[in-house]
């Protein structure tokens, strides 16, 4: 099984769940989460997908509202997680773990691309529901965290059906109709989550819905008026599966790639506990102290 981890998603969860009194609390929590995932899921391959651009130009160009509300203003405090994000990458690379990213793309696109290139079972650890669009039985499921990673919901097609009342492979079309205010995506006006689910369950796909001739006049008008939005949203909402990624080595590292760097980071950042747990999960010798 290949385990693909959405770095930013889990790092932010860790940052907000570990007390700030802990040095680099986000990195500390993320490494502990990763150790738990590797121990419990027993992957044969592993990649940590990173955002090289959290608000890519191709998405903003299609829909300027995309994540616009998250852009920091001149009086806003700097993002406290950003420095830890860079430090965490250093630790992961020192351990020899594959860190995968591509200029101009988000982690979800990297994950979609690796998944498209991979045969066999894949598990995606992420708190980003956009990745539900990749779920395909029996090969691709999302491990959606409820509390850290101590409690995970395995999102397969049956879980999508249970949650939303839609066929398991239609989450992407459902998300296009519903929108997502947290990402600055309004969806089709007048169509909320329940209506979107009802329409997708009835017509199967967004294309079939748009081609339907039996729609109520008010609904047909809403969809017609939102045609430009829906065309743009297709380029924004759905993960891109053709990111230009270099060849990746997803094998679990049996020894650190940079022993001295790892030892220095562990010492400077007081990361002995989580790093040792992760090394144990990977089958690596413990970092020297």
C-alpha positions as a printed NumPy array, in Angstrom:
array([[  0.   ,   0.   ,   0.   ],
       [  1.19 ,   3.525,  -0.861],
       [  0.591,   6.16 ,   1.826],
       [  0.332,   9.744,   0.568],
       [  0.304,  12.417,   3.266],
       [ -1.014,  15.968,   2.839],
       [  1.713,  17.797,   4.747],
       [  0.12 ,  21.216,   5.166],
       [ -3.244,  19.793,   6.21 ],
       [ -1.803,  17.642,   8.987],
       [  0.819,  20.205,  10.037],
       [ -1.846,  22.845,  10.708],
       [ -3.928,  20.332,  12.654],
       [ -0.873,  19.444,  14.724],
       [ -0.026,  23.092,  15.337],
       [ -3.475,  23.762,  16.76 ],
       [ -3.61 ,  20.583,  18.837],
       [ -0.179,  20.714,  20.527],
       [  0.452,  23.391,  23.198],
       [  2.584,  26.304,  22.045],
       [  4.859,  25.674,  25.033],
       [  6.258,  22.712,  23.055],
       [  9.138,  23.754,  20.803],
       [  8.085,  23.71 ,  17.122],
       [  4.785,  22.255,  18.243],
       [  3.453,  21.792,  14.721],
       [  6.46 ,  19.772,  13.588],
       [  6.442,  17.831,  16.86 ],
       [  2.8  ,  16.893,  16.39 ],
       [  3.131,  16.141,  12.684],
       [  6.035,  13.739,  13.229],
       [  4.067,  11.981,  15.945],
       [  1.051,  11.738,  13.619],
       [  3.236,  10.323,  10.858],
       [  4.78 ,   7.762,  13.205],
       [  1.29 ,   6.648,  14.197],
       [  0.179,   6.413,  10.562],
       [  3.188,   4.345,   9.523],
       [  2.769,   2.06 ,  12.549],
       [ -0.966,   1.531,  12.099],
       [ -1.289,   1.492,   8.299],
       [  1.964,  -0.379,   7.5  ],
       [  2.574,   1.171,   4.076],
       [  5.123,  -0.25 ,   1.666],
       [  5.728,   3.197,   0.148],
       [  5.39 ,   6.749,   1.447],
       [  5.384,  10.319,   0.139],
       [  4.748,  13.623,   1.881],
       [  3.03 ,  16.009,  -0.541],
       [  3.72 ,  19.72 ,  -0.026],
       [  2.233,  22.987,  -1.264],
       [  4.79 ,  24.793,  -3.402],
       [  2.014,  27.306,  -4.037],
       [ -1.016,  27.339,  -1.735],
       [ -2.932,  29.646,  -4.119],
       [ -1.782,  28.742,  -7.638],
       [ -2.122,  31.253, -10.442],
       [ -4.056,  28.838, -12.661],
       [ -6.764,  28.613,  -9.981],
       [ -6.792,  32.321,  -9.145],
       [ -6.913,  33.165, -12.844],
       [-10.003,  31.01 , -13.254],
       [-11.701,  32.238, -10.048],
       [-10.148,  35.302,  -8.361],
       [-12.147,  34.575,  -5.185],
       [-10.167,  31.375,  -4.612],
       [ -8.733,  31.63 ,  -1.083],
       [ -8.747,  35.435,  -1.448],
       [ -9.951,  35.857,   2.138],
       [ -6.821,  34.066,   3.38 ],
       [ -4.383,  36.502,   1.785],
       [ -2.662,  38.389,   4.595],
       [ -3.152,  42.139,   4.788],
       [ -0.475,  44.675,   5.745],
       [ -1.64 ,  44.742,   9.372],
       [ -2.052,  40.99 ,   9.792],
       [  0.29 ,  38.926,  11.915],
       [  2.603,  36.59 ,   9.989],
       [  1.469,  32.992,   9.696],
       [  3.074,  31.28 ,  12.718],
       [  3.07 ,  27.89 ,  10.983],
       [  5.137,  28.954,   7.952],
       [  8.558,  28.809,   9.663],
       [  7.72 ,  25.393,  11.089],
       [  6.66 ,  24.179,   7.648],
       [ 10.185,  24.747,   6.354],
       [ 11.796,  23.151,   9.415],
       [  9.575,  20.086,   9.117],
       [ 10.645,  19.577,   5.505],
       [ 14.282,  19.629,   6.631],
       [ 13.608,  16.941,   9.216],
       [ 11.709,  14.744,   6.755],
       [ 14.44 ,  15.009,   4.127],
       [ 17.126,  14.261,   6.708],
       [ 15.188,  11.111,   7.596],
       [ 15.2  ,  10.149,   3.917],
       [ 11.425,  10.389,   3.481],
       [ 10.176,  11.43 ,   0.044],
       [  8.961,  15.053,   0.055],
       [  7.109,  15.73 ,  -3.199],
       [  6.046,  19.093,  -4.582],
       [  5.898,  21.017,  -7.849],
       [  6.236,  24.741,  -8.507],
       [  2.831,  26.334,  -9.047],
       [  0.796,  23.465,  -7.589],
       [ -0.811,  22.453,  -4.304],
       [ -0.288,  19.242,  -2.366],
       [ -3.673,  17.937,  -3.54 ],
       [ -2.438,  18.106,  -7.142],
       [  0.755,  16.257,  -6.26 ],
       [ -1.283,  13.566,  -4.514],
       [ -3.663,  13.25 ,  -7.489],
       [ -0.727,  12.907,  -9.864],
       [  1.061,  10.244,  -7.822],
       [ -2.235,   8.378,  -7.425],
       [ -2.796,   8.462, -11.197],
       [  0.674,   6.986, -11.754],
       [  0.342,   4.277,  -9.103],
       [ -1.052,   0.773,  -9.36 ],
       [ -2.535,  -0.975,  -6.347],
       [ -3.942,   0.312,  -3.062],
       [ -3.4  ,   3.937,  -2.04 ],
       [ -4.312,   5.638,   1.222],
       [ -4.354,   9.437,   1.415],
       [ -4.035,  11.048,   4.845],
       [ -5.608,  14.5  ,   4.719],
       [ -8.168,  16.742,   6.344],
       [ -8.938,  18.319,   2.941],
       [-12.277,  17.095,   1.626],
       [-11.297,  18.074,  -1.935],
       [ -9.367,  14.816,  -2.01 ],
       [-12.599,  12.84 ,  -1.631],
       [-12.868,  13.36 ,  -5.403],
       [-10.04 ,  10.821,  -5.814],
       [-11.747,   8.004,  -3.912],
       [-12.068,   4.874,  -6.054],
       [-12.967,   1.453,  -4.719],
       [-11.085,  -0.736,  -4.145],
       [ -7.809,   1.121,  -4.696],
       [ -8.01 ,   4.686,  -3.34 ],
       [ -9.353,   5.816,   0.03 ],
       [ -8.86 ,   8.916,   2.171],
       [ -7.926,   8.713,   5.842],
       [ -9.778,  11.715,   7.237],
       [ -8.621,  12.757,  10.721],
       [-11.163,  13.455,  13.42 ],
       [ -8.813,  13.947,  16.382],
       [ -5.186,  14.169,  15.334],
       [ -4.672,  10.785,  13.729],
       [ -5.731,   8.868,  16.804],
       [ -9.177,   8.714,  15.204],
       [ -9.431,   8.382,  11.436],
       [-12.443,   7.885,   9.206],
       [-11.695,   5.636,   6.242],
       [-13.449,   7.393,   3.383],
       [-14.276,   4.949,   0.612],
       [-17.194,   5.063,  -1.82 ],
       [-19.565,   3.633,   0.781],
       [-18.611,   6.351,   3.269],
       [-19.23 ,   9.078,   0.678],
       [-22.627,   7.527,  -0.033],
       [-23.37 ,   7.396,   3.699],
       [-22.268,  10.986,   4.356],
       [-23.725,  12.75 ,   1.364],
       [-26.236,  10.397,  -0.21 ],
       [-24.456,  10.432,  -3.573],
       [-22.682,   7.75 ,  -5.633],
       [-19.176,   7.334,  -4.248],
       [-17.367,   8.523,  -7.372],
       [-19.357,  11.731,  -7.818],
       [-17.955,  13.813,  -4.968],
       [-16.195,  16.167,  -7.394],
       [-19.425,  17.05 ,  -9.23 ],
       [-21.206,  17.457,  -5.903],
       [-18.464,  19.837,  -4.686],
       [-18.7  ,  21.917,  -7.861],
       [-22.402,  22.529,  -7.297],
       [-22.193,  23.03 ,  -3.529],
       [-19.11 ,  25.237,  -3.416],
       [-16.859,  25.708,  -0.408],
       [-16.888,  29.082,   1.401],
       [-13.705,  28.128,   3.288],
       [-11.885,  28.24 ,  -0.075],
       [-13.781,  31.239,  -1.426],
       [-15.894,  29.091,  -3.753],
       [-19.538,  30.196,  -3.675],
       [-21.057,  27.295,  -5.595],
       [-24.223,  27.712,  -7.648],
       [-26.514,  30.315,  -6.034],
       [-29.609,  28.725,  -4.593],
       [-28.105,  25.219,  -4.549],
       [-26.883,  24.197,  -1.112],
       [-25.471,  20.901,   0.072],
       [-28.798,  19.029,   0.277],
       [-29.989,  20.145,  -3.141],
       [-26.585,  19.417,  -4.7  ],
       [-26.668,  15.91 ,  -3.233],
       [-30.217,  15.309,  -4.475],
       [-29.33 ,  16.438,  -7.994],
       [-26.13 ,  14.392,  -8.216],
       [-27.884,  11.315,  -6.83 ],
       [-30.643,  11.68 ,  -9.43 ],
       [-28.641,  12.575, -12.539],
       [-25.328,  10.877, -11.747],
       [-22.952,  13.527, -13.09 ],
       [-22.83 ,  17.275, -13.502],
       [-22.725,  16.907, -17.289],
       [-25.882,  14.804, -17.217],
       [-27.57 ,  17.358, -14.989],
       [-26.661,  20.243, -17.311],
       [-27.978,  18.29 , -20.296],
       [-31.251,  17.316, -18.593],
       [-34.5  ,  18.517, -20.186],
       [-36.792,  17.766, -17.261],
       [-35.513,  20.402, -14.818],
       [-37.838,  22.82 , -13.089],
       [-37.596,  26.222, -14.817],
       [-36.133,  27.951, -11.752],
       [-33.396,  25.32 , -11.389],
       [-32.619,  25.365, -15.107],
       [-32.259,  29.153, -14.902],
       [-29.901,  28.937, -11.905],
       [-27.683,  26.464, -13.697],
       [-27.703,  28.519, -16.886],
       [-26.805,  31.677, -15.005],
       [-23.972,  29.841, -13.256],
       [-22.529,  28.295, -16.441],
       [-19.445,  30.545, -16.435],
       [-18.819,  29.813, -12.766],
       [-19.143,  26.06 , -13.263],
       [-16.759,  26.109, -16.221],
       [-14.172,  28.002, -14.156],
       [-14.785,  25.927, -11.029],
       [-13.917,  22.717, -12.873],
       [-10.357,  24.094, -13.179],
       [-10.279,  25.132,  -9.521],
       [-12.135,  22.605,  -7.361],
       [-10.825,  19.323,  -8.755],
       [ -7.249,  18.189,  -8.038],
       [ -4.999,  18.233, -11.098],
       [ -3.59 ,  14.801, -11.957],
       [ -0.908,  15.75 , -14.478],
       [  1.584,  17.741, -12.411],
       [  5.124,  17.676, -13.889],
       [  6.77 ,  15.627, -11.149],
       [ 10.267,  14.239, -11.392],
       [ 10.805,  10.55 , -10.698],
       [ 10.187,   9.863,  -7.004],
       [ 11.581,   7.234,  -4.668],
       [  8.668,   6.329,  -2.404],
       [ 10.415,   3.466,  -0.622],
       [ 10.395,   3.652,   3.177],
       [ 13.924,   4.708,   4.15 ],
       [ 15.73 ,   2.119,   6.26 ],
       [ 18.302,   4.655,   7.429],
       [ 18.476,   8.45 ,   7.581],
       [ 19.658,  10.243,   4.449],
       [ 21.602,  12.871,   6.42 ],
       [ 22.609,  11.598,   9.852],
       [ 24.475,  14.703,  11.035],
       [ 21.756,  17.082,   9.884],
       [ 19.125,  14.96 ,  11.599],
       [ 21.111,  14.856,  14.846],
       [ 21.541,  18.64 ,  14.767],
       [ 17.84 ,  19.287,  14.146],
       [ 16.813,  16.849,  16.862],
       [ 19.12 ,  18.559,  19.343],
       [ 18.306,  22.153,  18.403],
       [ 14.536,  21.637,  18.254],
       [ 14.058,  19.102,  21.075],
       [ 12.546,  16.565,  18.689],
       [ 14.102,  13.39 ,  20.104],
       [ 10.753,  11.895,  21.145],
       [  8.781,  12.188,  17.885],
       [ 11.807,  11.529,  15.665],
       [ 12.677,   8.371,  17.574],
       [  9.055,   7.189,  17.328],
       [  9.046,   7.804,  13.593],
       [ 12.39 ,   6.073,  13.127],
       [ 11.102,   3.095,  15.062],
       [  8.003,   2.979,  12.845],
       [ 10.221,   3.105,   9.745],
       [ 12.618,   0.495,  11.087],
       [ 15.513,   2.943,  11.24 ],
       [ 18.229,   3.002,  13.891],
       [ 17.582,   5.742,  16.448],
       [ 19.183,   9.136,  15.859],
       [ 22.383,   9.661,  17.842],
       [ 22.209,  12.126,  20.709]])
